[in-house]
Amino acid sequence: AQTVTQSQPEMSVQEAETVTLSCTYDTSESDYYLFWYKQPPSRQMILVIRQEAYKQQNATENRFSVNFQKAAKSFSLKISDSQLGDAAMYFCAYRSAHQGNRDDKIIFGKGTRLHILP
Amino acid sequence: DTEVTQTPKHLVMGMTNKKSLKCEQHMGHRAMYWYKQKAKKPPELMFVYSYEKLSINESVPSRFSPECPNSSLLNLHLHALQPEDSALYLCASSRLGTGGADTQYFGPGTRLTVL
């Protein structure tokens, strides 16, 4: 069974600085998707960034980028120029690329609460 | 448009009440999901509907009854709930048939309190 581990329950970063959130996962599959979701307090969960395992190039979305190390099964999120609006719970997630009913589910990590210090 | 809407935003109910949560999306997605989320925890999958048919039930108690009337709507009927069922209930949707998994888009959730 696949697992996702986020070893940092909480992190803090100064506004305008850069922070990296860690995520490791375990799977025997070769084809899968990885996601970072952001959930601000009492607000909607939104997709931050997505990575296809077959792509070697790391995904980027504006100030958000990932460091995807497939062999090490590591998928960290880097947030550059941190802003107050980045304060949220961040969930790393895994999803199989195989079609089939039992594969149609996301495996979430436990989350990392990110605080932005003004 | 990547919007998933959920109503109501908040719901307070007694243990003998019957209520329903509603979820709607107009993105043409054919997979819809119900999750339960406790404070400071990740979402826990409850049900998955694929092409309007229930494809995954994660051993959820029968006091939760899902329904998918059409490809845009997903309901969760609640009856005889317990206080420990108080949580944020999230709906999500995604495409199917894209050669594999696709991104799930989440609604804002319904905050449920069972007294």
Short mmCIF file of C-alpha atoms in Angstrom, two decimals:
data_model
loop_
_atom_site.label_atom_id
_atom_site.label_comp_id
_atom_site.label_asym_id
_atom_site.label_seq_id
_atom_site.Cartn_x
_atom_site.Cartn_y
_atom_site.Cartn_z
CA ALA A 1 0.00 0.00 0.00
CA GLN A 2 1.14 3.50 -0.74
CA THR A 3 2.03 5.91 2.06
CA VAL A 4 2.84 9.62 2.20
CA THR A 5 4.92 11.10 5.01
CA GLN A 6 5.27 14.74 5.96
CA SER A 7 7.77 14.89 8.79
CA GLN A 8 7.30 18.56 9.66
CA PRO A 9 4.01 19.15 11.53
CA GLU A 10 4.66 22.91 11.68
CA MET A 11 7.04 25.38 10.13
CA SER A 12 7.56 29.13 10.26
CA VAL A 13 9.16 31.46 7.77
CA GLN A 14 9.77 35.18 7.65
CA GLU A 15 7.77 37.09 5.09
CA ALA A 16 9.66 37.40 1.76
CA GLU A 17 11.95 34.47 2.64
CA THR A 18 12.04 31.03 1.06
CA VAL A 19 10.79 27.87 2.75
CA THR A 20 10.85 24.20 1.78
CA LEU A 21 8.27 21.68 2.92
CA SER A 22 9.30 18.03 2.88
CA CYS A 23 7.37 15.04 1.65
CA THR A 24 8.38 11.43 1.11
CA TYR A 25 6.26 8.61 -0.19
CA ASP A 26 6.40 4.89 -0.63
CA THR A 27 5.05 2.99 -3.61
CA SER A 28 5.87 0.02 -5.77
CA GLU A 29 4.29 1.65 -8.81
CA SER A 30 6.26 3.42 -11.51
CA ASP A 31 3.50 5.65 -12.82
CA TYR A 32 1.69 8.02 -10.49
CA TYR A 33 0.88 11.64 -9.71
CA LEU A 34 1.98 13.80 -6.82
CA PHE A 35 0.23 16.91 -5.57
CA TRP A 36 0.59 19.69 -3.08
CA TYR A 37 -2.69 21.06 -1.76
CA LYS A 38 -3.07 24.19 0.36
CA GLN A 39 -5.84 24.65 2.93
CA PRO A 40 -5.96 28.05 4.66
CA PRO A 41 -7.75 28.16 8.04
CA SER A 42 -11.49 27.66 7.55
CA ARG A 43 -11.09 27.93 3.82
CA GLN A 44 -11.17 25.77 0.75
CA MET A 45 -8.55 23.21 -0.16
CA ILE A 46 -6.90 24.25 -3.40
CA LEU A 47 -4.34 22.64 -5.65
CA VAL A 48 -0.94 24.31 -5.52
CA ILE A 49 1.08 22.16 -7.88
CA ARG A 50 1.03 18.77 -9.58
CA GLN A 51 3.80 16.48 -10.83
CA GLU A 52 3.55 13.50 -13.15
CA ALA A 53 6.02 10.81 -12.16
CA TYR A 54 7.07 10.14 -15.77
CA LYS A 55 8.26 13.72 -16.16
CA GLN A 56 11.81 14.43 -15.10
CA GLN A 57 11.34 18.19 -15.14
CA ASN A 58 10.23 19.66 -11.84
CA ALA A 59 6.86 21.42 -11.89
CA THR A 60 6.67 25.14 -11.15
CA GLU A 61 3.78 27.51 -10.60
CA ASN A 62 4.87 31.10 -10.08
CA ARG A 63 6.48 31.23 -6.60
CA PHE A 64 5.88 27.53 -5.99
CA SER A 65 8.20 24.83 -7.24
CA VAL A 66 8.92 21.22 -6.41
CA ASN A 67 12.04 19.11 -6.12
CA PHE A 68 10.96 15.70 -7.36
CA GLN A 69 13.47 12.93 -6.72
CA LYS A 70 11.85 9.74 -8.02
CA ALA A 71 14.57 7.34 -6.96
CA ALA A 72 14.57 8.76 -3.44
CA LYS A 73 10.75 8.99 -3.44
CA SER A 74 10.94 12.57 -2.32
CA PHE A 75 8.67 15.45 -3.36
CA SER A 76 9.44 18.72 -1.56
CA LEU A 77 7.68 22.04 -2.10
CA LYS A 78 9.63 25.30 -2.23
CA ILE A 79 7.81 28.57 -1.67
CA SER A 80 9.81 31.63 -2.71
CA ASP A 81 9.15 35.19 -1.53
CA SER A 82 6.72 33.97 1.14
CA GLN A 83 3.61 36.08 1.59
CA LEU A 84 1.13 36.34 4.45
CA GLY A 85 -1.48 34.68 2.26
CA ASP A 86 0.67 31.56 2.07
CA ALA A 87 -0.15 30.74 5.68
CA ALA A 88 -2.05 27.47 5.56
CA MET A 89 -1.95 23.72 6.07
CA TYR A 90 -0.13 22.10 3.19
CA PHE A 91 -0.91 18.52 2.25
CA CYS A 92 1.28 16.36 0.07
CA ALA A 93 -0.72 13.74 -1.83
CA TYR A 94 -0.19 10.70 -4.03
CA ARG A 95 -2.46 9.19 -6.62
CA SER A 96 -1.95 6.14 -8.77
CA ALA A 97 -1.99 6.60 -12.53
CA HIS A 98 -3.64 3.24 -13.01
CA GLN A 99 -7.29 3.22 -13.89
CA GLY A 100 -9.55 1.06 -11.84
CA ASN A 101 -12.00 1.61 -9.05
CA ARG A 102 -9.66 0.91 -6.15
CA ASP A 103 -7.01 3.19 -7.63
CA ASP A 104 -9.31 6.18 -7.82
CA LYS A 105 -8.27 7.66 -4.51
CA ILE A 106 -5.76 10.13 -3.15
CA ILE A 107 -3.36 9.25 -0.36
CA PHE A 108 -2.73 12.32 1.78
CA GLY A 109 0.13 13.06 4.13
CA LYS A 110 -0.69 14.37 7.60
CA GLY A 111 0.03 17.94 6.60
CA THR A 112 2.43 20.73 7.50
CA ARG A 113 1.10 23.90 9.11
CA LEU A 114 3.00 26.86 7.66
CA HIS A 115 3.16 30.14 9.58
CA ILE A 116 4.31 33.33 7.90
CA LEU A 117 5.99 35.82 10.24
CA PRO A 118 5.55 39.50 9.32
CA ASP B 1 -14.12 27.24 -14.27
CA THR B 2 -12.87 24.88 -11.56
CA GLU B 3 -15.65 25.46 -9.08
CA VAL B 4 -17.26 22.88 -6.83
CA THR B 5 -20.06 24.29 -4.69
CA GLN B 6 -21.43 22.85 -1.47
CA THR B 7 -24.50 23.69 0.57
CA PRO B 8 -25.07 24.40 3.34
CA LYS B 9 -21.86 25.97 4.63
CA HIS B 10 -22.75 25.16 8.21
CA LEU B 11 -25.17 22.62 9.65
CA VAL B 12 -26.14 21.89 13.23
CA MET B 13 -28.28 18.84 13.83
CA GLY B 14 -29.49 16.64 16.62
CA MET B 15 -28.86 12.94 16.76
CA THR B 16 -32.42 12.16 15.68
CA ASN B 17 -32.54 14.56 12.74
CA LYS B 18 -32.37 13.76 9.05
CA LYS B 19 -30.48 16.20 6.87
CA SER B 20 -28.71 16.27 3.52
CA LEU B 21 -25.53 17.82 2.20
CA LYS B 22 -25.40 18.89 -1.42
CA CYS B 23 -22.51 19.21 -3.86
CA GLU B 24 -22.58 20.50 -7.42
CA GLN B 25 -20.06 20.88 -10.22
CA HIS B 26 -20.44 21.95 -13.85
CA MET B 27 -17.00 21.04 -15.12
CA GLY B 28 -18.18 17.87 -16.86
CA HIS B 29 -16.35 15.73 -14.32
CA ARG B 30 -17.59 12.15 -14.08
CA ALA B 31 -15.98 11.29 -10.74
CA MET B 32 -17.25 12.78 -7.49
CA TYR B 33 -16.07 12.21 -3.94
CA TRP B 34 -17.11 12.69 -0.34
CA TYR B 35 -14.46 13.23 2.32
CA LYS B 36 -14.64 13.73 6.05
CA GLN B 37 -12.04 16.00 7.65
CA LYS B 38 -11.40 16.45 11.34
CA ALA B 39 -9.51 19.50 12.62
CA LYS B 40 -5.80 19.52 11.78
CA LYS B 41 -6.09 16.18 9.97
CA PRO B 42 -6.03 15.25 6.30
CA PRO B 43 -9.29 14.44 4.53
CA GLU B 44 -10.51 10.85 4.84
CA LEU B 45 -12.19 9.37 1.82
CA MET B 46 -15.76 8.19 2.37
CA PHE B 47 -17.30 7.52 -1.06
CA VAL B 48 -16.42 7.71 -4.73
CA TYR B 49 -18.88 7.87 -7.61
CA SER B 50 -17.69 7.10 -11.12
CA TYR B 51 -20.12 7.74 -13.98
CA GLU B 52 -22.88 8.18 -11.39
CA LYS B 53 -22.29 4.75 -9.89
CA LEU B 54 -20.87 4.12 -6.44
CA SER B 55 -17.40 2.70 -6.99
CA ILE B 56 -15.79 3.03 -3.58
CA ASN B 57 -17.33 2.88 -0.11
CA GLU B 58 -14.64 3.09 2.53
CA SER B 59 -16.62 1.09 5.11
CA VAL B 60 -18.64 4.12 6.09
CA PRO B 61 -21.48 3.57 8.64
CA SER B 62 -24.93 3.29 7.12
CA ARG B 63 -26.08 6.48 8.85
CA PHE B 64 -24.29 8.17 5.92
CA SER B 65 -26.05 7.52 2.63
CA PRO B 66 -24.65 8.95 -0.61
CA GLU B 67 -26.63 9.63 -3.74
CA CYS B 68 -25.62 10.79 -7.20
CA PRO B 69 -28.80 11.86 -9.05
CA ASN B 70 -26.92 13.02 -12.15
CA SER B 71 -23.43 13.77 -13.36
CA SER B 72 -23.41 17.25 -11.77
CA LEU B 73 -24.91 16.55 -8.37
CA LEU B 74 -23.82 14.60 -5.33
CA ASN B 75 -25.77 14.33 -2.10
CA LEU B 76 -24.94 12.93 1.31
CA HIS B 77 -27.97 11.99 3.38
CA LEU B 78 -27.46 12.00 7.13
CA HIS B 79 -29.56 10.18 9.70
CA ALA B 80 -29.09 9.30 13.36
CA LEU B 81 -25.60 10.76 13.49
CA GLN B 82 -23.35 10.72 16.54
CA PRO B 83 -21.44 13.65 18.07
CA GLU B 84 -18.19 12.13 16.79
CA ASP B 85 -19.48 12.64 13.25
CA SER B 86 -19.00 16.37 13.71
CA ALA B 87 -16.46 17.42 11.09
CA LEU B 88 -15.90 19.28 7.85
CA TYR B 89 -17.41 17.34 4.94
CA LEU B 90 -15.68 17.97 1.66
CA CYS B 91 -16.88 17.20 -1.81
CA ALA B 92 -14.48 16.89 -4.74
CA SER B 93 -14.67 16.07 -8.43
CA SER B 94 -12.29 15.04 -11.19
CA ARG B 95 -12.23 13.91 -14.78
CA LEU B 96 -12.19 10.24 -15.71
CA GLY B 97 -10.89 8.38 -18.70
CA THR B 98 -7.82 10.54 -19.12
CA GLY B 99 -5.38 7.68 -19.21
CA GLY B 100 -5.03 7.70 -15.48
CA ALA B 101 -5.75 9.77 -12.42
CA ASP B 102 -6.57 13.41 -12.73
CA THR B 103 -6.61 16.35 -10.36
CA GLN B 104 -9.36 16.47 -7.77
CA TYR B 105 -10.99 19.84 -7.23
CA PHE B 106 -12.46 20.45 -3.82
CA GLY B 107 -15.50 22.38 -2.67
CA PRO B 108 -15.42 24.68 0.37
CA GLY B 109 -17.00 22.06 2.61
CA THR B 110 -19.92 21.85 5.01
CA ARG B 111 -19.08 22.31 8.68
CA LEU B 112 -21.30 19.80 10.48
CA THR B 113 -21.98 19.86 14.21
CA VAL B 114 -23.96 17.01 15.79
CA LEU B 115 -25.43 17.79 19.19
#
